Amino acid sequence: MKPFSFIHAADLHLGSPFKGVGSRLPAAGEELGAATYEAFLALVDLCIEKSVDFLMVAGDVFDLSDRSLRAQLAFRDGLARLSDAGIRSFTVLGNHDPWEAWSNRINWPEKAHLFPPDQVETIPVSIGNSPVATVSGISYRTHRQAEDLSAGFQAENPDLYQIALLHSNCGNNPDHGVYAPCSLDSLRTSGFDYWALGHVHEQKILETRPYIVYPGCLQGLSIRESGEHGCWLVNVSASRQATLSFQPLDKLRWRTAEIDIGGLETLDDLDRTISDTLSRQSDEGAGRPVIIRIRLSGRGDLYQPLRQISVTEELLERFRETGSLHSPPVWVQDLEIDCRPEVDLEKRGAMDDLLGQILRGAGELRASPDTLSERLMPALSDVYQNPRLARYLCPPSPSELKALLQDAALICFDQLESEP
Amino acid sequence: MKISGVYIDGFGVFHDQSVSGLDRNLLLFSGQNEAGKSTLLGFIRSVLFGFPRANSKDSLYLPVAGGEHGGYIDLVTQSGQRWSVSRKPGKGGGTIAVTGADGLVHDKTMLDQLLGGISYEAYRSIMAFGLSELQTMDTLSGEHIASAIYGAGLGTSMMAMPRALKQIRKRMDDLLKGRGGSKIINRLTGELDSLRKAIHEASLQTDRYDSAFDALSAVEKDVQSHREKLTDSRRRKQRFESLERLWPDWIAFRESRLALSELGPATETFPEDGLSILEALAEKQDRFRETLDALKKRLDQLSSRLSQLPVDEKILSRAQDIASLVENRNAYLENFRRRPMLAREEQSLQEKIIQRLSHLGNDWTEAAILDFNRSLFTRDTVRGHQSSLDSLEKKLAAVETLLADKKAVCHRATEARILAEKDVAAVGDPPPERDQESVQRLKQGRDRFLDALEEYKRLSKAHDEARSELSRLEEEFRKTGSGSKWPVVMLAGIGTIAAGVVAFFGYFEEAFMVMGGTLMVTWATWVHRKHQHQLHMNHKSRLRQEQLRADELLARCRHLESIKKEYFQFAKSSGAIDTGDIPEEALPVAVDRFFYVLSEEDKKRESLIQSRRRLDERKSDETTALKDLEKVAADQEEVKKSLLQEKSEWTEKCRALGFSHSLSPATALDALDVIEETVGLLQQRDRCKSEGSRMEAELAKYREKAGEVLSSVGWPIAEDNDLPPAMNELMTRLEESRGNKREKDTLERQLAGLLEEQAEAEELLLQTEEAARGLIETAGLQDESDFRKIGRIEQKRAELLSAARLAEGNMRRISGEVDISGLKEHLEPLSLADILSEKETAEEETRTLDGELSGFYARRAELKQALDTLSTSDDISRLRSREAVLLADLAENTREWSRHALAEYLIHQAREIFERKHQPSIIKEAGEIFSRMTGGRYRGVVSPLGENTIEAVDRNGGRIPPEHLSRGTAEQLYLSVRFSYIRHQAHNSDPLPVIMDDILVNFDPERARSAAGAIKNLSETHQVMVFTCHPETVDLLLEIDPALPVYGLSGGRILEPDQPKARKKSKTP
């Protein structure tokens, strides 16, 4: 068998918005809007540069909720460039870009293949006249895909390197939507050499014999998707041994910087510390712009000033300005204040006054998580039982509620303790 | 503390009213409306806390029945101390006097102590209140009252809680409120609603792309079919348009053909265009004839002109010489004019030379002058000697002047020294030195002594006045006396004995009357005595003050006396005065005189020092002048020697130059100047001589040349002066001949040319005449008129043929066909109307198809644009991004709202618990009183923590704010709080009297009874005065306390209470 190579990518989410950025980061607007497209262009360039034999895209090219035509045409144009360069491409469609969501009028390039829904299709791949591999795949017809599609894959050409291409939640991971769920065992014993999966946005190699691999999304879309993103470059030797190397393609990176205010005495100290952090982050972005969340935690003299909205807003504004001056820029998404007063709130709660009573009350509520939601949600009913707002908001989870309660206790502390 | 008695001098309706024996726990004052209840309440408040200000809301109660505004109140404290507090009009709420049992008068501080520091506001709101105060919560909200009632001692967090709640709520409201669109969350939601609609619209773009794609395919087909139809239609339209355009040519062609057929057969021998050729030849002949005539006229003119131009060839041949002579004629004239002037100048110079030589002396000739050494060195040498001699002579003169000056200076210095010696001798010996410290002390003490003297006089006078005032006050004090008590005792004794006697005889009622009368008289006497006593005490106090003042003045006089004495002694010891006999007033004058003597001694010492210093300076000046004089005399000798040496050297130099040895250097320099001048004159004379010779030669040459030219042209020879005019005239003649010669040559050339033209024209005329004859013969004709007749017919034929050919050519061009025979056949049966009709039909069809095709094109462009827009549009991404931004903002703001909502929740929860545990004790006790007063209908009273308000707690635990209670219940609530406060106030100070003005009127009978019970309870610890106009209230209180004294109020009088028995009687009809 002749050696060959391919690239495995997934979850392009072309044109998808970035989540959680908020209107307070207008400077990054244009870069954010173009990042997913630029990452895809980089993928195409990489295929050409590495002269791979084919590209595999494991679903979620764009977002169903958008049905972005620009994304569909940009994808077609990218595959056309590959086709012109003599590189084949294989694509399955996932829950975000099911078959029905695509335009019927797109003329796909000669060397691009979209796997149809309903039935697994197998396409042979040859290098010259020598067959080397098969690629099997199946697309989602609609965005609802509750059944295990991996069951339909049959490894019928053991002499060739057999690749399965599927958008699926392997191992039924609760952190991700349940689409075409399948078990790791069933894939392990399926007889395929390489399961090219999509859906999970984090790069993962679940198994190496056979390879069961997620490349993650091409471009992180929120602070939850921090770190590097890209695709797998797979080289298969004549002895059918695959070598994987990860190729970062993201155009900007998400990061979180933790700063303990413990040793800081003045806002100037904080300013210096954060300026240093921003410089470091700019250097560590590997030439990419960075979107950063700065989380301030710990106890210290700065607790009181940091509780004032005017102060934190001014700081944030300043850090944004400083960050944007770096090259490449560091955009500060937000400033998360998770600091505690120097006073031990537990001890303060033991005092027999109103604040003590409040802190004791908050402590008791936190100690009974089962009834937390039942007791606190009525106080939040103006928001969460407001039908108009409910369309845009999810009720807070128990952990979020607990955090809110802690913040509320701190507000009480600030208001009642600092006053003469 | 209780009020034991009241005296009202003047206050509202009251005048000179007094009541005593009030020191009981519970008292009732009953009276009709306007009987004076509120006035009495106002009086007690005013005496204890001051008259209200003029701008106060409280009534001033100015006296209407006479008397001075105010009065006094007698008080007895819990420990039995008695005090009398009086208030009269005055600044700051009136003049107050607090008099103790010992008769001492104290100020307001004592009253404040007695009242336990309670403020007027608190007393008025809580302890001496009427119905109007009872009915409002505001009276319980004053700063001091509220802190006592509601929340003291609950920690700082309690005080900050209302503000905290307010701020938290404000933050929440800033984020979200009702349906308002201006709050952050509301605004974000509104924007999201709009955005979702836009996103839904944008998400349909793939469907729109597919539809547009299909529509574009259909439109492309329509475009293709319409294009074909339109091409066909346009072709037909163009065909008929071309037929329309060529129609005039077709008509012209047909008409030309018809006219040709009518002209008959053509003359074959007639030359083509024969008539035109003949006409052209005739025209040429006429033109040649005109030319010949004109040439002849011109030839005649030229010949005439030639005969009028003369030319002198002799003059022309000497043109160059004449020009040269004319050119040099000015030089000739100049030489001719200047020659005699030059001779005169030469003569004059020669005379000047002879004169200069005679000035220098007989030995000097032109040759000697020219041989003399006139170099610069000679002149410099002479100048050097002159300079040295001048310098030495000037120096000698200066030294001699200086010598004279120095001699004068020496003389003046000697005179000055003698004068200074005389001054020193005149001043004499210096006076002895004085002790400066004593003098200084004497000076400083002088002003102090004068001040003490003045102050002593003033204080002595004041002391005398104080002594006389003291004597007067002692006299008054003795007059007022403290009074005796025995008249009161005696009156009381007599009355008692009389009453005993009357009673002894069984007249008990009369005995009572006698006893009553006696008591009244005794009381009046006692009051008078007390007033006297007060006056006596006041005198005593003033006497004591005056005594103190006199003593103080005396002490200060003595102190001044000692100061005076001390200075007097010092003046004597320091020698300022000779004896101690002089009076005190004369001491300053004596001291001043002593100071004058001292200053004169100082002046003399200073004068002697100055004179001695001047003598030393004069001696030094004299020595210096003598030394200077000797030095200048030596200099003079030196200069004289140098001058003699220099004069000898100059004599030697004169000899060497050839000058006389007695010549001074200045004269020698003048001789040098004359020699220089003579040399210049010799040179000028030689130049004049040479210039005269040159002029003579030039004049002779000019004359010779002019004579030769004049004779050659045949003109007479002119004299010297006439030569230039002759040359001018000769030049004029030369110019004339030259001009005539040039014109003559030109005219002759023109004449030859004209003759050639004439010959040529004559030849051409002959040729054209020959050609015309040949043409007529060619046509076979003899006569020109026949030729012209046939020529016109043939010309017409040629025109018609040309028109037909032109029409055919146009038809070919317009139709685009080379062979138009088919076209002619096609046109033959047609009319213009037919063609126009066909063209219009084709045009209409084209327009229709064109319009439809344009529509298809537009639609196609539209669809392509739509497809293009859809394929490049990023609306959905933009909208989604915006949605993500808004959702992020919404989530953050909702979290912020939730934090604050939970903070508010925590505070409310904690407050509820805390309130249950930490109600202020005043509120707790008020709750018990309120519960009793309402017969258990309400369980208690609660004060929401941190808020200066109270709420009633019903028996189910429900809280009811006062504004939601009935008027009576609210008043009971407030009364309970007041009673509780009054009790607590008594823990810290003497319980103050409590006064209530008709407060039970809104209570139902049951609660009024309960309230009366509460009043009775309160009176166990406090003196309570109840004012009422309601008999029911009187009855109610009597029911509870039958022994209750009921004072009457009527028409500005306070009536003593009836005895219980009598009251009972009076109540019985």
CSV table of N, CA and C in Angstrom, one decimal, chain A residues 15 17-24 37 65-70 72-73 101-105 309 352-355 357-358 360-362 365 375-376 379-380 382-384 388-389 391-393 404-405 407-409 411-412 415-416 419-420, chain B residues 157-158 160-161 163-164 167 171 176 185 189-190 192-193 196 203 205-207 209-210 213-214 870-871 873-874 876-877 880-881 884-885 887-890 894-903 905-907 910-911 913-914 917-918:
chain,number,residue,atom,x,y,z
A,15,GLY,N,-19.0,31.6,10.6
A,15,GLY,CA,-19.9,32.8,10.8
A,15,GLY,C,-20.6,32.8,12.1
A,17,PRO,N,-21.4,33.4,15.9
A,17,PRO,CA,-21.0,34.5,16.8
A,17,PRO,C,-20.2,34.0,18.0
A,18,PHE,N,-19.5,35.0,18.6
A,18,PHE,CA,-18.7,34.6,19.8
A,18,PHE,C,-19.5,34.9,21.0
A,19,LYS,N,-19.6,34.0,21.9
A,19,LYS,CA,-20.5,34.1,23.0
A,19,LYS,C,-19.8,34.7,24.2
A,20,GLY,N,-20.6,35.6,24.9
A,20,GLY,CA,-20.2,36.1,26.2
A,20,GLY,C,-19.3,37.3,26.0
A,21,VAL,N,-19.1,37.8,24.8
A,21,VAL,CA,-18.2,39.0,24.7
A,21,VAL,C,-18.8,40.3,25.2
A,22,GLY,N,-20.0,40.5,24.8
A,22,GLY,CA,-20.7,41.7,25.3
A,22,GLY,C,-20.3,42.9,24.6
A,23,SER,N,-21.1,43.9,24.8
A,23,SER,CA,-20.9,45.1,24.0
A,23,SER,C,-19.7,45.9,24.5
A,24,ARG,N,-19.1,45.4,25.6
A,24,ARG,CA,-18.0,46.2,26.1
A,24,ARG,C,-16.7,46.0,25.5
A,37,TYR,N,-14.0,32.2,9.5
A,37,TYR,CA,-13.7,32.1,8.0
A,37,TYR,C,-12.2,32.0,7.8
A,65,SER,N,-29.1,27.4,13.1
A,65,SER,CA,-30.0,28.5,13.5
A,65,SER,C,-29.7,29.7,12.5
A,66,ASP,N,-28.6,29.7,11.9
A,66,ASP,CA,-28.3,30.8,11.0
A,66,ASP,C,-28.6,30.4,9.5
A,67,ARG,N,-28.3,29.2,9.2
A,67,ARG,CA,-28.3,28.7,7.8
A,67,ARG,C,-27.6,29.8,6.9
A,68,SER,N,-26.5,30.2,7.4
A,68,SER,CA,-25.8,31.2,6.7
A,68,SER,C,-25.3,30.8,5.3
A,69,LEU,N,-25.9,31.5,4.3
A,69,LEU,CA,-25.5,31.2,2.9
A,69,LEU,C,-24.1,31.6,2.6
A,70,ARG,N,-23.6,32.6,3.2
A,70,ARG,CA,-22.2,33.0,3.0
A,70,ARG,C,-21.3,31.9,3.5
A,72,GLN,N,-22.1,28.7,3.6
A,72,GLN,CA,-22.2,27.5,2.7
A,72,GLN,C,-21.3,27.8,1.4
A,73,LEU,N,-21.4,29.0,0.9
A,73,LEU,CA,-20.7,29.3,-0.3
A,73,LEU,C,-19.2,29.4,0.0
A,101,ALA,N,-30.7,21.7,5.8
A,101,ALA,CA,-30.4,23.1,6.0
A,101,ALA,C,-29.6,23.7,4.9
A,102,TRP,N,-29.0,22.8,4.1
A,102,TRP,CA,-28.1,23.3,3.0
A,102,TRP,C,-28.9,23.7,1.8
A,103,SER,N,-28.4,24.6,1.0
A,103,SER,CA,-29.1,25.1,-0.2
A,103,SER,C,-28.9,23.9,-1.2
A,104,ASN,N,-30.0,23.7,-2.0
A,104,ASN,CA,-30.0,22.7,-3.0
A,104,ASN,C,-29.3,23.2,-4.3
A,105,ARG,N,-29.0,24.4,-4.4
A,105,ARG,CA,-28.6,25.0,-5.6
A,105,ARG,C,-27.0,25.2,-5.7
A,309,ILE,N,-18.3,49.8,41.6
A,309,ILE,CA,-18.5,49.6,40.2
A,309,ILE,C,-17.7,50.6,39.4
A,352,ASP,N,-24.0,39.4,67.1
A,352,ASP,CA,-25.4,39.5,67.3
A,352,ASP,C,-25.9,40.9,66.8
A,353,ASP,N,-25.8,41.1,65.6
A,353,ASP,CA,-26.4,42.3,65.0
A,353,ASP,C,-27.0,41.9,63.7
A,354,LEU,N,-27.5,42.9,63.0
A,354,LEU,CA,-28.2,42.6,61.7
A,354,LEU,C,-27.3,42.0,60.7
A,355,LEU,N,-26.1,42.5,60.5
A,355,LEU,CA,-25.2,41.9,59.5
A,355,LEU,C,-24.9,40.5,59.9
A,357,GLN,N,-26.7,38.5,61.5
A,357,GLN,CA,-27.9,37.7,61.2
A,357,GLN,C,-28.0,37.4,59.7
A,358,ILE,N,-27.6,38.4,58.9
A,358,ILE,CA,-27.7,38.3,57.4
A,358,ILE,C,-26.6,37.2,57.0
A,360,ARG,N,-25.3,34.9,58.8
A,360,ARG,CA,-25.7,33.6,59.3
A,360,ARG,C,-26.8,33.0,58.4
A,361,GLY,N,-27.8,33.9,58.0
A,361,GLY,CA,-28.9,33.4,57.1
A,361,GLY,C,-28.3,32.9,55.8
A,362,ALA,N,-27.4,33.7,55.2
A,362,ALA,CA,-26.8,33.3,53.9
A,362,ALA,C,-26.1,31.9,54.1
A,365,LEU,N,-28.5,29.1,54.2
A,365,LEU,CA,-29.1,28.8,52.9
A,365,LEU,C,-28.1,28.0,52.0
A,375,ARG,N,-36.1,28.2,47.8
A,375,ARG,CA,-36.2,29.4,48.8
A,375,ARG,C,-35.8,30.7,48.1
A,376,LEU,N,-34.9,30.6,47.2
A,376,LEU,CA,-34.4,31.8,46.6
A,376,LEU,C,-35.1,32.3,45.3
A,379,ALA,N,-37.5,35.1,45.2
A,379,ALA,CA,-36.9,36.5,45.2
A,379,ALA,C,-36.5,37.0,43.9
A,380,LEU,N,-36.3,36.0,42.9
A,380,LEU,CA,-35.8,36.4,41.6
A,380,LEU,C,-36.9,36.3,40.6
A,382,ASP,N,-39.1,38.2,39.5
A,382,ASP,CA,-39.3,39.3,38.6
A,382,ASP,C,-38.6,39.1,37.3
A,383,VAL,N,-37.5,38.4,37.4
A,383,VAL,CA,-36.7,38.1,36.2
A,383,VAL,C,-37.1,36.8,35.6
A,384,TYR,N,-37.0,35.8,36.4
A,384,TYR,CA,-37.0,34.4,35.8
A,384,TYR,C,-38.4,33.9,35.6
A,388,ARG,N,-41.3,37.4,29.1
A,388,ARG,CA,-40.5,38.1,28.1
A,388,ARG,C,-39.0,37.8,28.2
A,389,LEU,N,-38.6,37.9,29.5
A,389,LEU,CA,-37.2,37.7,29.8
A,389,LEU,C,-36.8,36.2,29.7
A,391,ARG,N,-37.4,34.0,27.6
A,391,ARG,CA,-37.0,33.6,26.3
A,391,ARG,C,-35.5,33.7,26.1
A,392,TYR,N,-34.9,34.6,26.9
A,392,TYR,CA,-33.5,34.8,26.7
A,392,TYR,C,-32.6,34.3,27.8
A,393,LEU,N,-33.3,33.9,28.9
A,393,LEU,CA,-32.5,33.5,30.1
A,393,LEU,C,-32.8,32.1,30.6
A,404,LEU,N,-24.3,33.5,43.4
A,404,LEU,CA,-25.0,34.7,43.5
A,404,LEU,C,-25.3,35.0,45.0
A,405,LEU,N,-25.6,34.0,45.7
A,405,LEU,CA,-25.9,34.2,47.2
A,405,LEU,C,-24.7,34.7,47.9
A,407,ASP,N,-22.3,36.5,46.5
A,407,ASP,CA,-22.2,37.9,46.1
A,407,ASP,C,-23.1,38.8,46.8
A,408,ALA,N,-24.4,38.2,47.0
A,408,ALA,CA,-25.4,39.0,47.7
A,408,ALA,C,-24.9,39.3,49.2
A,409,ALA,N,-24.4,38.3,49.8
A,409,ALA,CA,-23.9,38.5,51.2
A,409,ALA,C,-22.8,39.5,51.2
A,411,ILE,N,-22.5,42.0,49.1
A,411,ILE,CA,-23.2,43.3,48.9
A,411,ILE,C,-23.7,43.8,50.3
A,412,CYS,N,-24.3,42.9,51.0
A,412,CYS,CA,-24.8,43.3,52.4
A,412,CYS,C,-23.7,43.7,53.3
A,415,GLN,N,-22.5,47.1,52.2
A,415,GLN,CA,-23.4,48.2,52.5
A,415,GLN,C,-23.5,48.5,54.0
A,416,LEU,N,-23.5,47.4,54.8
A,416,LEU,CA,-23.8,47.6,56.2
A,416,LEU,C,-22.5,47.7,57.1
A,419,GLU,N,-20.5,51.3,56.4
A,419,GLU,CA,-21.1,52.5,56.8
A,419,GLU,C,-20.8,52.8,58.3
A,420,PRO,N,-20.6,54.1,58.7
A,420,PRO,CA,-20.4,54.4,60.1
A,420,PRO,C,-21.7,54.1,60.9
B,157,SER,N,-24.9,48.5,61.9
B,157,SER,CA,-25.5,48.0,60.7
B,157,SER,C,-27.0,48.3,60.7
B,158,MET,N,-27.6,48.4,61.9
B,158,MET,CA,-29.0,48.7,61.9
B,158,MET,C,-29.2,50.1,61.4
B,160,ALA,N,-27.5,51.7,59.3
B,160,ALA,CA,-27.2,51.7,57.9
B,160,ALA,C,-28.2,51.0,57.0
B,161,MET,N,-29.0,50.2,57.6
B,161,MET,CA,-29.9,49.3,56.9
B,161,MET,C,-30.8,50.0,55.9
B,163,ARG,N,-30.6,52.8,54.4
B,163,ARG,CA,-29.9,53.3,53.3
B,163,ARG,C,-29.4,52.2,52.4
B,164,ALA,N,-29.0,51.1,53.0
B,164,ALA,CA,-28.5,50.0,52.2
B,164,ALA,C,-29.7,49.5,51.4
B,167,GLN,N,-30.4,51.8,48.5
B,167,GLN,CA,-29.3,51.7,47.5
B,167,GLN,C,-29.5,50.4,46.7
B,171,ARG,N,-30.3,50.2,42.7
B,171,ARG,CA,-29.5,49.5,41.7
B,171,ARG,C,-30.4,48.6,40.9
B,176,LEU,N,-33.8,47.0,36.1
B,176,LEU,CA,-35.1,46.5,35.7
B,176,LEU,C,-36.2,47.1,36.5
B,185,ILE,N,-32.1,46.3,31.6
B,185,ILE,CA,-32.6,44.9,31.2
B,185,ILE,C,-33.8,45.1,30.3
B,189,THR,N,-33.9,43.7,26.5
B,189,THR,CA,-34.9,42.7,26.1
B,189,THR,C,-35.6,43.3,24.8
B,190,GLY,N,-35.9,44.5,24.8
B,190,GLY,CA,-36.6,45.2,23.7
B,190,GLY,C,-35.7,45.0,22.4
B,192,LEU,N,-33.4,42.8,21.9
B,192,LEU,CA,-33.3,41.4,21.5
B,192,LEU,C,-34.6,40.9,20.8
B,193,ASP,N,-35.8,41.4,21.2
B,193,ASP,CA,-37.0,41.1,20.5
B,193,ASP,C,-36.9,41.5,19.1
B,196,ARG,N,-34.3,39.3,17.2
B,196,ARG,CA,-34.8,37.9,16.9
B,196,ARG,C,-35.6,37.9,15.6
B,203,SER,N,-32.4,34.4,8.4
B,203,SER,CA,-32.1,32.9,8.3
B,203,SER,C,-32.8,32.3,7.1
B,205,GLN,N,-32.4,33.2,4.1
B,205,GLN,CA,-31.6,33.6,2.9
B,205,GLN,C,-31.3,32.5,2.0
B,206,THR,N,-31.1,31.3,2.6
B,206,THR,CA,-30.8,30.1,1.8
B,206,THR,C,-32.0,29.8,0.9
B,207,ASP,N,-33.2,29.8,1.5
B,207,ASP,CA,-34.4,29.6,0.7
B,207,ASP,C,-34.5,30.6,-0.4
B,209,TYR,N,-32.1,32.2,-1.8
B,209,TYR,CA,-31.1,32.0,-2.7
B,209,TYR,C,-31.6,30.9,-3.7
B,210,ASP,N,-32.2,29.8,-3.2
B,210,ASP,CA,-32.7,28.8,-4.1
B,210,ASP,C,-33.7,29.3,-5.0
B,213,PHE,N,-32.3,31.5,-7.6
B,213,PHE,CA,-31.5,30.7,-8.6
B,213,PHE,C,-32.5,30.2,-9.7
B,214,ASP,N,-33.6,29.6,-9.2
B,214,ASP,CA,-34.6,29.0,-10.1
B,214,ASP,C,-35.2,30.1,-11.0
B,870,LEU,N,-27.0,37.8,-1.7
B,870,LEU,CA,-27.2,36.7,-0.7
B,870,LEU,C,-25.9,36.0,-0.5
B,871,SER,N,-25.2,35.7,-1.5
B,871,SER,CA,-24.0,34.9,-1.4
B,871,SER,C,-22.9,35.6,-0.6
B,873,SER,N,-23.7,38.2,1.5
B,873,SER,CA,-24.2,38.9,2.7
B,873,SER,C,-23.8,38.2,4.0
B,874,ASP,N,-23.5,39.0,5.0
B,874,ASP,CA,-23.1,38.4,6.3
B,874,ASP,C,-24.1,38.9,7.3
B,876,ILE,N,-26.6,37.6,8.7
B,876,ILE,CA,-26.9,36.7,9.8
B,876,ILE,C,-25.8,36.6,10.8
B,877,SER,N,-24.6,36.7,10.3
B,877,SER,CA,-23.5,36.6,11.3
B,877,SER,C,-23.5,37.9,12.1
B,880,ARG,N,-26.3,37.7,14.5
B,880,ARG,CA,-26.0,36.7,15.5
B,880,ARG,C,-25.0,37.3,16.5
B,881,SER,N,-24.0,38.0,16.0
B,881,SER,CA,-23.0,38.5,16.8
B,881,SER,C,-23.6,39.5,17.8
B,884,ALA,N,-25.5,37.7,20.3
B,884,ALA,CA,-24.6,37.2,21.4
B,884,ALA,C,-24.1,38.3,22.3
B,885,VAL,N,-23.8,39.4,21.7
B,885,VAL,CA,-23.4,40.6,22.6
B,885,VAL,C,-24.5,41.0,23.5
B,887,LEU,N,-27.1,39.1,24.5
B,887,LEU,CA,-27.3,38.1,25.5
B,887,LEU,C,-26.3,38.1,26.6
B,888,ALA,N,-25.0,38.4,26.2
B,888,ALA,CA,-24.0,38.4,27.2
B,888,ALA,C,-24.3,39.6,28.2
B,889,ASP,N,-24.7,40.7,27.6
B,889,ASP,CA,-25.0,41.9,28.4
B,889,ASP,C,-26.2,41.6,29.3
B,890,LEU,N,-27.2,41.0,28.7
B,890,LEU,CA,-28.4,40.7,29.5
B,890,LEU,C,-28.0,39.7,30.6
B,894,THR,N,-28.5,40.7,34.4
B,894,THR,CA,-29.4,39.9,35.2
B,894,THR,C,-28.7,39.3,36.4
B,895,ARG,N,-27.5,38.9,36.2
B,895,ARG,CA,-26.7,38.4,37.4
B,895,ARG,C,-26.6,39.6,38.4
B,896,GLU,N,-26.3,40.7,37.9
B,896,GLU,CA,-26.1,41.9,38.8
B,896,GLU,C,-27.4,42.2,39.5
B,897,TRP,N,-28.5,42.1,38.8
B,897,TRP,CA,-29.8,42.3,39.4
B,897,TRP,C,-30.1,41.2,40.5
B,898,SER,N,-29.8,40.0,40.1
B,898,SER,CA,-30.1,38.9,41.0
B,898,SER,C,-29.3,39.0,42.3
B,899,ARG,N,-28.0,39.4,42.1
B,899,ARG,CA,-27.2,39.6,43.3
B,899,ARG,C,-27.9,40.6,44.3
B,900,HIS,N,-28.3,41.7,43.7
B,900,HIS,CA,-28.9,42.7,44.6
B,900,HIS,C,-30.3,42.2,45.1
B,901,ALA,N,-31.1,41.5,44.3
B,901,ALA,CA,-32.4,41.0,44.7
B,901,ALA,C,-32.1,40.0,45.9
B,902,LEU,N,-31.1,39.2,45.8
B,902,LEU,CA,-30.8,38.2,46.9
B,902,LEU,C,-30.3,39.0,48.1
B,903,ALA,N,-29.6,40.0,47.9
B,903,ALA,CA,-29.1,40.9,49.0
B,903,ALA,C,-30.3,41.5,49.7
B,905,TYR,N,-33.3,40.3,49.7
B,905,TYR,CA,-34.0,39.2,50.3
B,905,TYR,C,-33.3,38.8,51.7
B,906,LEU,N,-32.0,38.7,51.7
B,906,LEU,CA,-31.2,38.4,52.9
B,906,LEU,C,-31.5,39.4,54.0
B,907,ILE,N,-31.5,40.7,53.6
B,907,ILE,CA,-31.7,41.7,54.6
B,907,ILE,C,-33.1,41.7,55.2
B,910,ALA,N,-33.3,38.7,57.5
B,910,ALA,CA,-32.6,38.9,58.7
B,910,ALA,C,-33.3,39.9,59.6
B,911,ARG,N,-33.9,40.9,58.9
B,911,ARG,CA,-34.5,41.9,59.7
B,911,ARG,C,-35.7,41.3,60.5
B,913,ILE,N,-36.2,38.3,61.5
B,913,ILE,CA,-35.8,37.6,62.7
B,913,ILE,C,-35.3,38.5,63.8
B,914,PHE,N,-34.5,39.5,63.3
B,914,PHE,CA,-33.8,40.4,64.3
B,914,PHE,C,-34.9,41.2,65.0
B,917,LYS,N,-36.4,39.5,67.8
B,917,LYS,CA,-35.5,39.3,69.0
B,917,LYS,C,-35.1,40.6,69.7
B,918,HIS,N,-35.1,41.7,68.9
B,918,HIS,CA,-34.4,42.9,69.4
B,918,HIS,C,-35.3,44.1,69.4
